[in-house]
Short mmCIF file of C-alpha atoms in Angstrom, two decimals:
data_model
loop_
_atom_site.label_atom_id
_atom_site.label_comp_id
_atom_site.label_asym_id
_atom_site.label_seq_id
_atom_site.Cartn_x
_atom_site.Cartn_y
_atom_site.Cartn_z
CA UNK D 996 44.71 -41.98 24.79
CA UNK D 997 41.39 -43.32 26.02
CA UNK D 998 38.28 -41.70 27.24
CA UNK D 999 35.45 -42.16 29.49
CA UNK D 1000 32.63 -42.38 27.28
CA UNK D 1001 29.05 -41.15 28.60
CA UNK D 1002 28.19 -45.16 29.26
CA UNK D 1003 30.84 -45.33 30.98
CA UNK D 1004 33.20 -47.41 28.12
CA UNK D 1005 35.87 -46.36 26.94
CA UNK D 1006 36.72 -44.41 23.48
CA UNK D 1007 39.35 -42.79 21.22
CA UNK D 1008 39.89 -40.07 20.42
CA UNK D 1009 38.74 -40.51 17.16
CA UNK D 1010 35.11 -41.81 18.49
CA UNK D 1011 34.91 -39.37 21.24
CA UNK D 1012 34.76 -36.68 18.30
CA UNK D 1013 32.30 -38.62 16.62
CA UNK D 1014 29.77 -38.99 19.57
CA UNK D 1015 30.64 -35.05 20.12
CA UNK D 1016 29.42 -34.77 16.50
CA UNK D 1017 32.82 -32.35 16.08
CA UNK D 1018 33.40 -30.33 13.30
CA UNK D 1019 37.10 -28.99 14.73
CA UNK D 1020 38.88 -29.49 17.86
CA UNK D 1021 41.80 -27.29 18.25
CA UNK D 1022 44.36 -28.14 21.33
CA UNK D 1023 46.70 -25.51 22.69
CA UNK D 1024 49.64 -26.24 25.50
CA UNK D 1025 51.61 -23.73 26.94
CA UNK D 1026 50.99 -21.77 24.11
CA UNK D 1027 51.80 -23.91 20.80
CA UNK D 1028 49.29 -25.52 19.13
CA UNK D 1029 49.28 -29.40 19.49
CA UNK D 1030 46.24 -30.82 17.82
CA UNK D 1031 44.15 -29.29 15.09
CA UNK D 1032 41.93 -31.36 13.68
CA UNK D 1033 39.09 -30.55 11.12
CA UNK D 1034 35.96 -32.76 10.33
CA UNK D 1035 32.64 -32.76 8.08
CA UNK D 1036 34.35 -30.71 5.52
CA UNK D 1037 34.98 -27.75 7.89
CA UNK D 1038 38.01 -25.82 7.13
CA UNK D 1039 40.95 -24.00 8.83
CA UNK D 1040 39.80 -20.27 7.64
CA UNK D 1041 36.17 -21.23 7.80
CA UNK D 1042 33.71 -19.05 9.93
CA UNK D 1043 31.66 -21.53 12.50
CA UNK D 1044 28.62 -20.58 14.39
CA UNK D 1045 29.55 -19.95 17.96
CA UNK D 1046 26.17 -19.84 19.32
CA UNK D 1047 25.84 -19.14 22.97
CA UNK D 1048 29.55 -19.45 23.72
CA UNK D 1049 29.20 -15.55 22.35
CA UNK D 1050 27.47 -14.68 25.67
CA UNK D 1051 31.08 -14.88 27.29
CA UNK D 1052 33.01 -12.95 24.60
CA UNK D 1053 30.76 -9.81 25.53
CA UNK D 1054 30.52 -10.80 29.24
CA UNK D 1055 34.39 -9.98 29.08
CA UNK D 1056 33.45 -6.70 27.32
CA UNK D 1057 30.95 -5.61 30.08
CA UNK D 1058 33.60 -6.55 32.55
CA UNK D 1059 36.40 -4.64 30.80
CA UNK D 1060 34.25 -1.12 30.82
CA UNK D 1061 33.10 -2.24 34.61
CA UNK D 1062 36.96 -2.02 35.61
CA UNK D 1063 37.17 0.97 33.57
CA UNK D 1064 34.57 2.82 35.61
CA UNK D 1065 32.02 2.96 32.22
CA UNK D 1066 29.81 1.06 33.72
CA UNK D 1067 28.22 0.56 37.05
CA UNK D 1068 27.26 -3.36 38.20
CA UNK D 1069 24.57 -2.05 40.89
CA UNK D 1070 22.68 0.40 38.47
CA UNK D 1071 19.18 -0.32 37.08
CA UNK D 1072 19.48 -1.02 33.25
CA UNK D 1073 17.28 1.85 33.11
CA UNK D 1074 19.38 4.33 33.71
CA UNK D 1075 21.52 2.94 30.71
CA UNK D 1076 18.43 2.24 28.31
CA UNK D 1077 15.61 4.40 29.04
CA UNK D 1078 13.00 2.62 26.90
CA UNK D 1079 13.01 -0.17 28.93
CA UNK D 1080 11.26 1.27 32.08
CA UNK D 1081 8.80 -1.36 33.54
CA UNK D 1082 10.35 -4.19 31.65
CA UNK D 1083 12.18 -7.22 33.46
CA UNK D 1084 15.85 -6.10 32.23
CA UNK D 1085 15.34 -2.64 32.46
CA UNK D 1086 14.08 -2.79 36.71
CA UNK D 1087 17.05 -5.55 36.79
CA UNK D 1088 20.45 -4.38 37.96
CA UNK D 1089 23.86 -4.80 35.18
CA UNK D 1090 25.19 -7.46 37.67
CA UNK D 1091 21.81 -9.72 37.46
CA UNK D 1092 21.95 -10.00 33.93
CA UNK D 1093 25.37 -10.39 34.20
CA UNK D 1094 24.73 -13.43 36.53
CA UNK D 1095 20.96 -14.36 34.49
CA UNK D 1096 19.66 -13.02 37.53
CA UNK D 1097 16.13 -12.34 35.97
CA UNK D 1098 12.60 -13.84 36.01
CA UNK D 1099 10.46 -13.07 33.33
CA UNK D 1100 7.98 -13.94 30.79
CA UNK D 1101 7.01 -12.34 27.42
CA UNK D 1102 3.72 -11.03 26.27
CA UNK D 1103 2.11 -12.46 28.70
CA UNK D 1104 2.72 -15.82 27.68
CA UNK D 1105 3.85 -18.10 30.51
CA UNK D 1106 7.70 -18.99 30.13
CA UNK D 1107 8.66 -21.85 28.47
CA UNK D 1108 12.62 -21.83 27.85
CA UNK D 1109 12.31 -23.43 24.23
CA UNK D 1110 9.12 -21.46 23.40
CA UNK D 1111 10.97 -18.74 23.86
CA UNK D 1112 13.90 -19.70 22.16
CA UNK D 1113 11.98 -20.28 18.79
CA UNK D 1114 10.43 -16.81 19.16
CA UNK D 1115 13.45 -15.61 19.66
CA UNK D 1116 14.88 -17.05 16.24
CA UNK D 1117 11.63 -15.70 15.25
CA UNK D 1118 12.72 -12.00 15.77
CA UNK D 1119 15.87 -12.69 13.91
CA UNK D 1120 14.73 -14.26 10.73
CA UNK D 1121 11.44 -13.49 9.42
CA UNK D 1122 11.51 -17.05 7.52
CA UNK D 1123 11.19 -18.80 11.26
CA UNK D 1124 8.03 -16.81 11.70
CA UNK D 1125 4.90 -19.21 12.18
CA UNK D 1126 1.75 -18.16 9.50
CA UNK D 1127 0.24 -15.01 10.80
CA UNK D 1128 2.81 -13.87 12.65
CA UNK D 1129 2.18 -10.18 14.67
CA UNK D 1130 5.22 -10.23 17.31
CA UNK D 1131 8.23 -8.92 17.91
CA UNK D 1132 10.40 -7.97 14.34
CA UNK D 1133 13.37 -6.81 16.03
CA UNK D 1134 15.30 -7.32 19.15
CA UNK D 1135 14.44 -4.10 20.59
CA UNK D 1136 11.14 -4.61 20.30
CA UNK D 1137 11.24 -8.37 21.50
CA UNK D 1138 12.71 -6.81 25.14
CA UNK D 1139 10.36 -4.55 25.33
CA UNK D 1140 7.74 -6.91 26.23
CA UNK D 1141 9.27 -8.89 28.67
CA UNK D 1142 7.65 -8.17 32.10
CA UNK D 1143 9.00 -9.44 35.79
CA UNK D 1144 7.91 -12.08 37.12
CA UNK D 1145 9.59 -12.43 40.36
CA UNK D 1146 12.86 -10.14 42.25
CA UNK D 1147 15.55 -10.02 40.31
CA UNK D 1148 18.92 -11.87 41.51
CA UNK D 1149 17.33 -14.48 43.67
CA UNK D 1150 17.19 -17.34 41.27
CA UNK D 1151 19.69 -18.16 38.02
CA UNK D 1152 17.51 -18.90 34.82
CA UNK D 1153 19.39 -19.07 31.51
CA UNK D 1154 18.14 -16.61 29.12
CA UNK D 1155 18.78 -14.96 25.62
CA UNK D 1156 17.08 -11.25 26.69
CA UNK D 1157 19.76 -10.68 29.38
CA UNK D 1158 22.69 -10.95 27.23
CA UNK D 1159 20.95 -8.91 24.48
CA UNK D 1160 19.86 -6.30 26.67
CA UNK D 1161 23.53 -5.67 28.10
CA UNK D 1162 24.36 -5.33 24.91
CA UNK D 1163 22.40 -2.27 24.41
CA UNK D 1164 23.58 -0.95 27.35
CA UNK D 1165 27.20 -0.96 25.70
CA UNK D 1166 25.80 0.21 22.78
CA UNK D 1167 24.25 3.37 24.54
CA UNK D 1168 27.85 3.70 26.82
CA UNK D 1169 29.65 3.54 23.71
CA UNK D 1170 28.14 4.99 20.88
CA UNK D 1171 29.19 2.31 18.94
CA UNK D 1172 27.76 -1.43 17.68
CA UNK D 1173 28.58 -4.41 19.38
CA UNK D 1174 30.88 -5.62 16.41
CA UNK D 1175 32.56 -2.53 16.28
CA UNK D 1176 33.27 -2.89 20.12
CA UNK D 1177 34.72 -6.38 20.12
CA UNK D 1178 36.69 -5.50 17.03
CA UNK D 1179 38.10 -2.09 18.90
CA UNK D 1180 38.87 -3.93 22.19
CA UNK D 1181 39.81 -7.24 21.39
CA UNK D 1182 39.52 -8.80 18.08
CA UNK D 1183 41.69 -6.43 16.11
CA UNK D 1184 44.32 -6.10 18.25
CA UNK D 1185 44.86 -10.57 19.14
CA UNK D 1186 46.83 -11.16 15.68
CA UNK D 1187 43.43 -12.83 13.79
CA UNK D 1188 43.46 -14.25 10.76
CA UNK D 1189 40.02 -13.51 9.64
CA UNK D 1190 37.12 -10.94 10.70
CA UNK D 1191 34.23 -12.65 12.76
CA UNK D 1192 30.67 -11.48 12.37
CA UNK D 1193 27.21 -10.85 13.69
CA UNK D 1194 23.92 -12.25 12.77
CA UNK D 1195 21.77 -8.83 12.69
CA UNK D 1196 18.18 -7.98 12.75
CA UNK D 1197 15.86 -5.98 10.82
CA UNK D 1198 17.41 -2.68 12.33
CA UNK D 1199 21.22 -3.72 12.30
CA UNK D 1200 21.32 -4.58 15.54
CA UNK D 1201 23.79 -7.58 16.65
CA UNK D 1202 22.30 -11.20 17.98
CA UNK D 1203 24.44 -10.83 20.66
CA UNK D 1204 23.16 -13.86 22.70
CA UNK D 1205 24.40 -16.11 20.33
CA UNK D 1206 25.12 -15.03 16.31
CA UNK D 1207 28.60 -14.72 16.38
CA UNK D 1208 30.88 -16.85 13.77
CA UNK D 1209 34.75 -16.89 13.63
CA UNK D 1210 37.15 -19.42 12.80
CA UNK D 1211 38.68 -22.22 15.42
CA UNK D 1212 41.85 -20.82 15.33
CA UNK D 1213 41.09 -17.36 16.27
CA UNK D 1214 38.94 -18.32 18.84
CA UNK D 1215 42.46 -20.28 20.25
CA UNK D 1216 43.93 -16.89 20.23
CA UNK D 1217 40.92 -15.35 21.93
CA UNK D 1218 41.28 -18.16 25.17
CA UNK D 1219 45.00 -17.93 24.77
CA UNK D 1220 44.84 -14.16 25.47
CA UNK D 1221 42.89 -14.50 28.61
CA UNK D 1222 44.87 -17.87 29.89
CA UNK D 1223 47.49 -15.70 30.04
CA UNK D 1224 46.39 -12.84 32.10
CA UNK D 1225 44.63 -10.45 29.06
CA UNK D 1226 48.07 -10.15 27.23
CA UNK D 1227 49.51 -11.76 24.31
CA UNK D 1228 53.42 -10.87 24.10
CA UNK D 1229 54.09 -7.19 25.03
CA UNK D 1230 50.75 -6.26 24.88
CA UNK D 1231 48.07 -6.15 27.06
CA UNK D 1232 44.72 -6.59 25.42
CA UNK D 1233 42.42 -6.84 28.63
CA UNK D 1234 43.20 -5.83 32.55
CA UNK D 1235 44.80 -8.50 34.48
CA UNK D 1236 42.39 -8.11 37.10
CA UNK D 1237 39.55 -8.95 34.47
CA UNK D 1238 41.09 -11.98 33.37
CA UNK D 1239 42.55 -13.60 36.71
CA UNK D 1240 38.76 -12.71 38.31
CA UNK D 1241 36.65 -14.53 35.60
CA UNK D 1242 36.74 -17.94 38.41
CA UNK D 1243 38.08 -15.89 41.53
CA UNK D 1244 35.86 -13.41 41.56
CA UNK D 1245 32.11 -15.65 41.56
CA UNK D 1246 29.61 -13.37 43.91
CA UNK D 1247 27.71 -15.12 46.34
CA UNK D 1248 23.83 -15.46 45.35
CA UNK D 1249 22.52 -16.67 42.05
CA UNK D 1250 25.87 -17.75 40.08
CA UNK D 1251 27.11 -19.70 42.57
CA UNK D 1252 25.60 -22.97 42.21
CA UNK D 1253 23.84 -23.54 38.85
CA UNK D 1254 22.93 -26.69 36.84
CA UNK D 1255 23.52 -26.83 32.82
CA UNK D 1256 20.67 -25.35 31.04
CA UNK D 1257 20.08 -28.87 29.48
CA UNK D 1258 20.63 -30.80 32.85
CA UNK D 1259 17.25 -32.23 34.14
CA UNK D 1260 16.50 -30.74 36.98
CA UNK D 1261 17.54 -33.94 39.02
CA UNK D 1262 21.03 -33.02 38.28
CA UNK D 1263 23.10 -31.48 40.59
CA UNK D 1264 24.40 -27.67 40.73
CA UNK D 1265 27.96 -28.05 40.51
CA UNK D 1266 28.90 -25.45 38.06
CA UNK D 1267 29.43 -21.70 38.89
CA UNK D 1268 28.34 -18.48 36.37
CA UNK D 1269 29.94 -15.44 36.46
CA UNK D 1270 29.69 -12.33 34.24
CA UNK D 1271 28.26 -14.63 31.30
CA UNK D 1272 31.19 -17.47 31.77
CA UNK D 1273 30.47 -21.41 32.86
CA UNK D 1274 32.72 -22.78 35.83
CA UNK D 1275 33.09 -26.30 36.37
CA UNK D 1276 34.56 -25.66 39.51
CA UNK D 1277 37.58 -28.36 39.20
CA UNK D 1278 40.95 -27.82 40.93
CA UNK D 1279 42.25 -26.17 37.81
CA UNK D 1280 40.52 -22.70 38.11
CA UNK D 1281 38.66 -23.80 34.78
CA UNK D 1282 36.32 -21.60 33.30
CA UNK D 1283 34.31 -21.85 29.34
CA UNK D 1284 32.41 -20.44 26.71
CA UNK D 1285 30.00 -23.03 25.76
CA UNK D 1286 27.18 -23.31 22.79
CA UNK D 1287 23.89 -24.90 22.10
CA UNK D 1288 25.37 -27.21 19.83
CA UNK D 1289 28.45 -28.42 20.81
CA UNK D 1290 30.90 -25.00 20.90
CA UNK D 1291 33.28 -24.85 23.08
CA UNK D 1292 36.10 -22.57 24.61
CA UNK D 1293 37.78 -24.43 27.18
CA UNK D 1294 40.26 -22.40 29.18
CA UNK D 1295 42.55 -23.84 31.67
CA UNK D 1296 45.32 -20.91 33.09
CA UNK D 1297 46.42 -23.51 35.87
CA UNK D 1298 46.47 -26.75 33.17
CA UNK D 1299 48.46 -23.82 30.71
CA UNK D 1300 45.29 -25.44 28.15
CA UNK D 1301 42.98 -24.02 25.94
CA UNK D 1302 40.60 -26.04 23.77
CA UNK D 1303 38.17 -25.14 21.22
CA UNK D 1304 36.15 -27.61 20.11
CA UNK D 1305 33.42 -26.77 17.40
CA UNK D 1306 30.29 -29.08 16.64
CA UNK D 1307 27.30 -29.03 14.78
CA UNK D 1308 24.85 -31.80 16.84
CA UNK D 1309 21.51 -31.63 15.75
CA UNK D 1310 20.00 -32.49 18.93
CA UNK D 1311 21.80 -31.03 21.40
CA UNK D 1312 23.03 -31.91 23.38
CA UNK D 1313 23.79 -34.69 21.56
CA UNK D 1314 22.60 -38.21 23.02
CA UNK D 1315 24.02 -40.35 24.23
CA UNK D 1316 26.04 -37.09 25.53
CA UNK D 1317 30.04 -37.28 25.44
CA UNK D 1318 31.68 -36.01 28.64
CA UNK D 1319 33.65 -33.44 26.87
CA UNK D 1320 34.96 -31.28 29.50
CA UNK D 1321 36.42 -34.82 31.79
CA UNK D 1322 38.01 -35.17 28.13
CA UNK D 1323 39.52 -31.59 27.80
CA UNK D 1324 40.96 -32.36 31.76
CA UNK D 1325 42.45 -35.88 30.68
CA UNK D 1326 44.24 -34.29 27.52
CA UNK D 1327 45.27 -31.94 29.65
CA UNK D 1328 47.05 -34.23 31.81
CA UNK D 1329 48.36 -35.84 29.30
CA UNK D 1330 49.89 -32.71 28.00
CA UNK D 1331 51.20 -32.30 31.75
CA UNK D 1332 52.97 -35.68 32.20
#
């Protein structure tokens, strides 16, 4: 097979993975796995940062106790998390954070999306910390200071503090951790191979945002489970409705039309967000899981695909950029034919 490369050339497959900077890229059609393919010394059982692509694994956990009535879309995160009265997440409703429905800055500072990203990393791991350091030293604590800047769910920003301050609000629904709840819900009951994990901070709380690991093949089983419907075999894992709704069910207002967070803003808003998934809005019914540097969970129910591809670009997104997802569509049709 050849691919469109970003110049417009063509490449392999072999040098599409290169420009991707790809540490695995797992292929699976109509549920058999027909490609896996390891790179850079990564291994089958070997954990892999997922970065943000993690925002979607819990977005499907938020939507899961939604259907199940734990959890209302239209109420205040305040009435969920008490402590964060007056802040931008807590006055937000569940459904704008769901949606990264929130404008907002922190300590005062004025909002700068990789500013914040380094404090951010800063909260997690006290080595990041500039000299003289006085912020934030645990998630909690880094919410708490994030005031509004503007009406929630008017305009889509990307942005780590919604993600980690739904997962709070499971945490307070649940009475459990955020590991424990994936593991309870979904992980320990898809057939994996190996336990995922957390990045935590100083109190034990999960990185939710984006400090999850697990290996390439689980993740397949993970996408395979929701391709078809939230069941694997006799059993279903997640509602139906959940699943089939992840592209169907976009809301009209802030997801619909989004750029990537790495587009320039010249770039056009073709891609959809709902409840913490990207939609490329292509006549598959499409829908992934996607991470700062180069993770992927490609999910195709109408193609019968699902692709993870795993990367480790330092710049990222990695230049010149490969166009991945046209890729994922033309092995797909491939796969069809």
């Amino acid at each position: 097979m050849a691919f469109d490369g970003p110049h417009g050339q063509s490449l392999t497959l072999s040098e599409l993975l290169a420009a991707a900077e790809t540490d695995a890229l797992l292929v699976v059609h109509r549920g058999t796995l027909v490609h896996e393919q390891y790179l850079h010394g990564y291994e089958p059982h070997g954990l892999h940062f997922n970065a943000s692509a993690a925002k979607s694994y819990l977005g499907l956990v938020v939507a899961v106790l939604v259907h199940e009535g734990l959890l209302d879309r239209a109420a205040q995160v305040v009435k969920y998390v008490p402590e964060l009265a007056g802040t931008a997440f807590g006055e937000a409703q569940v459904d704008h954070l769901l949606h990264m429905g929130t404008r907002m800055n922190y300590a005062g500072r004025p909002y700068d999306k990789a500013l914040e990203a380094q404090r951010y990393f800063a909260v997690l791991a006290p080595q990041l910390r500039p000299y003289g350091y006085s912020g934030p030293a645990t998630i909690r604590e880094h919410l708490a200071t994030a005031s509004a800047t503007g009406e929630p769910g008017v305009e889509f920003r990307y942005e780590n503090g919604n993600v980690e301050a739904l997962a709070e609000v499971l945490r307070r629904i649940t009475g459990t951790t955020t590991s424990a709840l994936l593991s309870e819900m979904i992980w320990s009951r898809i057939g994996a191979e190996e336990d995922a994990y957390y990045v935590l901070d100083a109190e034990g709380a999960e990185a939710a945002s984006g400090g999850f690991s697990a290996t390439a093949r689980d993740l397949a089983r993970f996408g395979e489970m929701i391709r078809l419907g939230g069941a694997l075999g006799d059993r279903q894992i997640v509602p139906e409705v959940v699943a089939s709704t992840i592209v169907s069910g976009v809301p009209d207002g802030v997801g619909r039309r989004v750029r990537f967070p790495a587009a320039p803003p010249s770039a056009p808003a073709t891609l959809s967000y709902h409840d913490l998934w990207w939609i490329p809005n292509d006549p598959y019914g499409s829908f992934m899981a996607s991470g700062i540097h180069g993770q992927r969970l490609f999910i195709s129910p109408t193609l019968d695909l699902v692709i993870v591809h795993y990367a480790s670009q330092v710049v990222s997104p990695a230049a010149p950029y490969p166009p991945l997802v046209q890729a994922f569509l033309e092995i797909a049709t491939h796969l069809q034919g």
